[in-house]
Amino acid sequence: PASEGDTFKTPESVPGKPQALRFESPSETVLVVHWAPPRQINGVLRGYRLQYQKIVDSGTSVGADLKLNASVSHYTVAGLDSHGRYRFTLAAMTTVGEGPAIMQDVDTILDGVPPYNISMSEGETLVNVSWAQ
C-alpha cells in the first residue's frame, strides 16, 4: 500500500554565482553591465551586490559598492576614466547571505580608434567579445 505524503520545507541558502557578465560601452566613459541570475537561487533572490574599482599600478583604487534590487539585470556606470581598466564583481543575495561572486576586468577603451557597441559575454567555458569601429 502507498504511504501517506509528507510536506516539508528545505532551509534557504546562499545563491550560486550569477551566470554571466556582459558589457556594453555606449561611450568611452560609460559601461553598461548586464548579467543573468544564478542557476541555483536556493531560496528567494533578494538582490545583487555590484562592486567596481579602477585597476591601477599599485593594485585597485577605491570604487563603488552597490546593492541592487533582485529585479535589476543591468546597471550603467558613468564617469569612468576613458583609458581605464576596471574590475567588476557581482554576487547574488538571499536572506541567508551573499553567494559566490563572478568577477571580470574590463577596459573602457581599446588602443587605436575608439570602438563602440562593445559587448562581452562570459560562459563557463568561453568568452565572447564583439565591437564595431
Short mmCIF file of C-alpha atoms in Angstrom, two decimals:
data_model
loop_
_atom_site.label_atom_id
_atom_site.label_comp_id
_atom_site.label_asym_id
_atom_site.label_seq_id
_atom_site.Cartn_x
_atom_site.Cartn_y
_atom_site.Cartn_z
CA PRO A 1 0.00 0.00 0.00
CA ALA A 2 1.07 3.58 -0.63
CA SER A 3 2.34 5.58 2.30
CA GLU A 4 0.96 8.96 3.27
CA GLY A 5 2.62 12.02 1.75
CA ASP A 6 4.58 14.37 3.94
CA THR A 7 5.20 18.05 3.34
CA PHE A 8 8.47 19.64 4.34
CA LYS A 9 10.39 22.81 3.58
CA THR A 10 14.13 22.93 2.94
CA PRO A 11 16.03 25.82 4.50
CA GLU A 12 17.10 28.76 2.37
CA SER A 13 20.79 29.02 1.50
CA VAL A 14 23.08 31.43 -0.34
CA PRO A 15 22.60 31.54 -4.11
CA GLY A 16 25.07 30.36 -6.73
CA LYS A 17 27.08 32.91 -8.69
CA PRO A 18 25.38 34.93 -11.44
CA GLN A 19 25.63 33.15 -14.79
CA ALA A 20 27.40 35.79 -16.87
CA LEU A 21 28.63 39.36 -17.06
CA ARG A 22 28.31 41.24 -20.35
CA PHE A 23 29.48 44.79 -21.00
CA GLU A 24 28.44 47.46 -23.49
CA SER A 25 30.31 50.70 -23.99
CA PRO A 26 27.99 53.41 -25.33
CA SER A 27 30.82 55.94 -24.88
CA GLU A 28 34.44 55.95 -23.75
CA THR A 29 33.50 56.90 -20.17
CA VAL A 30 30.38 54.74 -19.72
CA LEU A 31 29.95 50.99 -19.30
CA VAL A 32 26.63 49.17 -19.07
CA VAL A 33 26.94 45.94 -17.10
CA HIS A 34 24.43 43.16 -17.90
CA TRP A 35 24.01 39.86 -16.06
CA ALA A 36 21.82 36.79 -15.76
CA PRO A 37 20.59 35.42 -12.43
CA PRO A 38 22.24 32.39 -10.84
CA ARG A 39 21.13 28.94 -11.96
CA GLN A 40 20.80 27.93 -8.32
CA ILE A 41 18.92 30.59 -6.38
CA ASN A 42 18.48 28.39 -3.27
CA GLY A 43 15.62 30.44 -1.85
CA VAL A 44 14.22 33.87 -2.63
CA LEU A 45 16.59 36.14 -4.55
CA ARG A 46 16.77 39.43 -2.60
CA GLY A 47 19.18 41.37 -4.79
CA TYR A 48 22.71 41.79 -6.08
CA ARG A 49 25.92 43.35 -4.82
CA LEU A 50 27.84 45.07 -7.62
CA GLN A 51 31.33 46.32 -6.87
CA TYR A 52 33.76 48.01 -9.22
CA GLN A 53 37.07 49.78 -8.93
CA LYS A 54 39.73 51.12 -11.23
CA ILE A 55 42.82 48.95 -11.59
CA VAL A 56 46.00 50.99 -11.06
CA ASP A 57 49.70 50.10 -10.94
CA SER A 58 49.57 49.57 -7.17
CA GLY A 59 46.52 47.25 -7.34
CA THR A 60 42.98 48.63 -7.31
CA SER A 61 41.69 52.03 -6.28
CA VAL A 62 38.60 52.85 -4.25
CA GLY A 63 35.45 52.25 -6.27
CA ALA A 64 31.76 51.66 -5.66
CA ASP A 65 29.88 49.06 -3.64
CA LEU A 66 26.22 48.94 -4.70
CA LYS A 67 23.21 46.94 -3.51
CA LEU A 68 20.73 46.41 -6.34
CA ASN A 69 17.17 45.09 -6.40
CA ALA A 70 16.58 41.47 -7.49
CA SER A 71 14.53 42.65 -10.49
CA VAL A 72 17.53 44.54 -11.94
CA SER A 73 19.59 42.82 -14.66
CA HIS A 74 21.82 45.69 -15.80
CA TYR A 75 23.44 48.82 -14.40
CA THR A 76 25.01 51.86 -16.11
CA VAL A 77 28.31 53.12 -14.73
CA ALA A 78 29.24 56.63 -15.88
CA GLY A 79 32.15 58.98 -15.21
CA LEU A 80 34.85 56.39 -15.84
CA ASP A 81 38.38 57.18 -16.99
CA SER A 82 38.34 56.91 -20.79
CA HIS A 83 41.61 54.93 -20.80
CA GLY A 84 40.96 52.99 -17.61
CA ARG A 85 40.79 49.34 -16.70
CA TYR A 86 38.14 48.36 -14.16
CA ARG A 87 37.40 45.27 -12.08
CA PHE A 88 33.72 44.36 -11.72
CA THR A 89 32.45 41.86 -9.15
CA LEU A 90 28.82 40.74 -8.91
CA ALA A 91 27.19 38.47 -6.31
CA ALA A 92 23.56 37.47 -5.76
CA MET A 93 21.95 37.56 -2.29
CA THR A 94 19.21 35.77 -0.38
CA THR A 95 18.17 36.48 3.22
CA VAL A 96 20.83 33.96 4.32
CA GLY A 97 23.61 35.97 2.70
CA GLU A 98 25.74 36.62 -0.34
CA GLY A 99 26.72 33.82 -2.71
CA PRO A 100 29.98 33.46 -4.64
CA ALA A 101 30.81 36.35 -6.96
CA ILE A 102 31.60 36.47 -10.64
CA MET A 103 34.50 38.83 -11.49
CA GLN A 104 35.73 40.39 -14.71
CA ASP A 105 38.26 43.07 -15.69
CA VAL A 106 37.20 45.44 -18.48
CA ASP A 107 38.86 48.28 -20.40
CA THR A 108 36.82 51.39 -21.16
CA ILE A 109 38.60 51.86 -24.49
CA LEU A 110 40.94 49.78 -26.65
CA ASP A 111 44.08 51.06 -28.40
CA GLY A 112 43.57 52.85 -31.72
CA VAL A 113 40.25 54.19 -32.94
CA PRO A 114 37.69 54.00 -30.14
CA PRO A 115 35.29 51.14 -30.77
CA TYR A 116 31.60 51.33 -29.97
CA ASN A 117 28.87 48.84 -29.15
CA ILE A 118 31.33 46.73 -27.17
CA SER A 119 29.75 43.67 -25.66
CA MET A 120 31.26 40.83 -23.71
CA SER A 121 29.63 37.63 -22.61
CA GLU A 122 31.27 35.11 -20.31
CA GLY A 123 30.15 31.50 -20.19
CA GLU A 124 31.54 28.63 -18.19
CA THR A 125 33.98 27.60 -20.95
CA LEU A 126 34.19 30.65 -23.24
CA VAL A 127 34.29 34.42 -23.53
CA ASN A 128 32.72 36.24 -26.48
CA VAL A 129 33.79 39.83 -27.21
CA SER A 130 32.31 41.90 -30.03
CA TRP A 131 32.53 45.54 -31.11
CA ALA A 132 32.15 47.89 -34.06
CA GLN A 133 34.54 50.56 -35.38
#
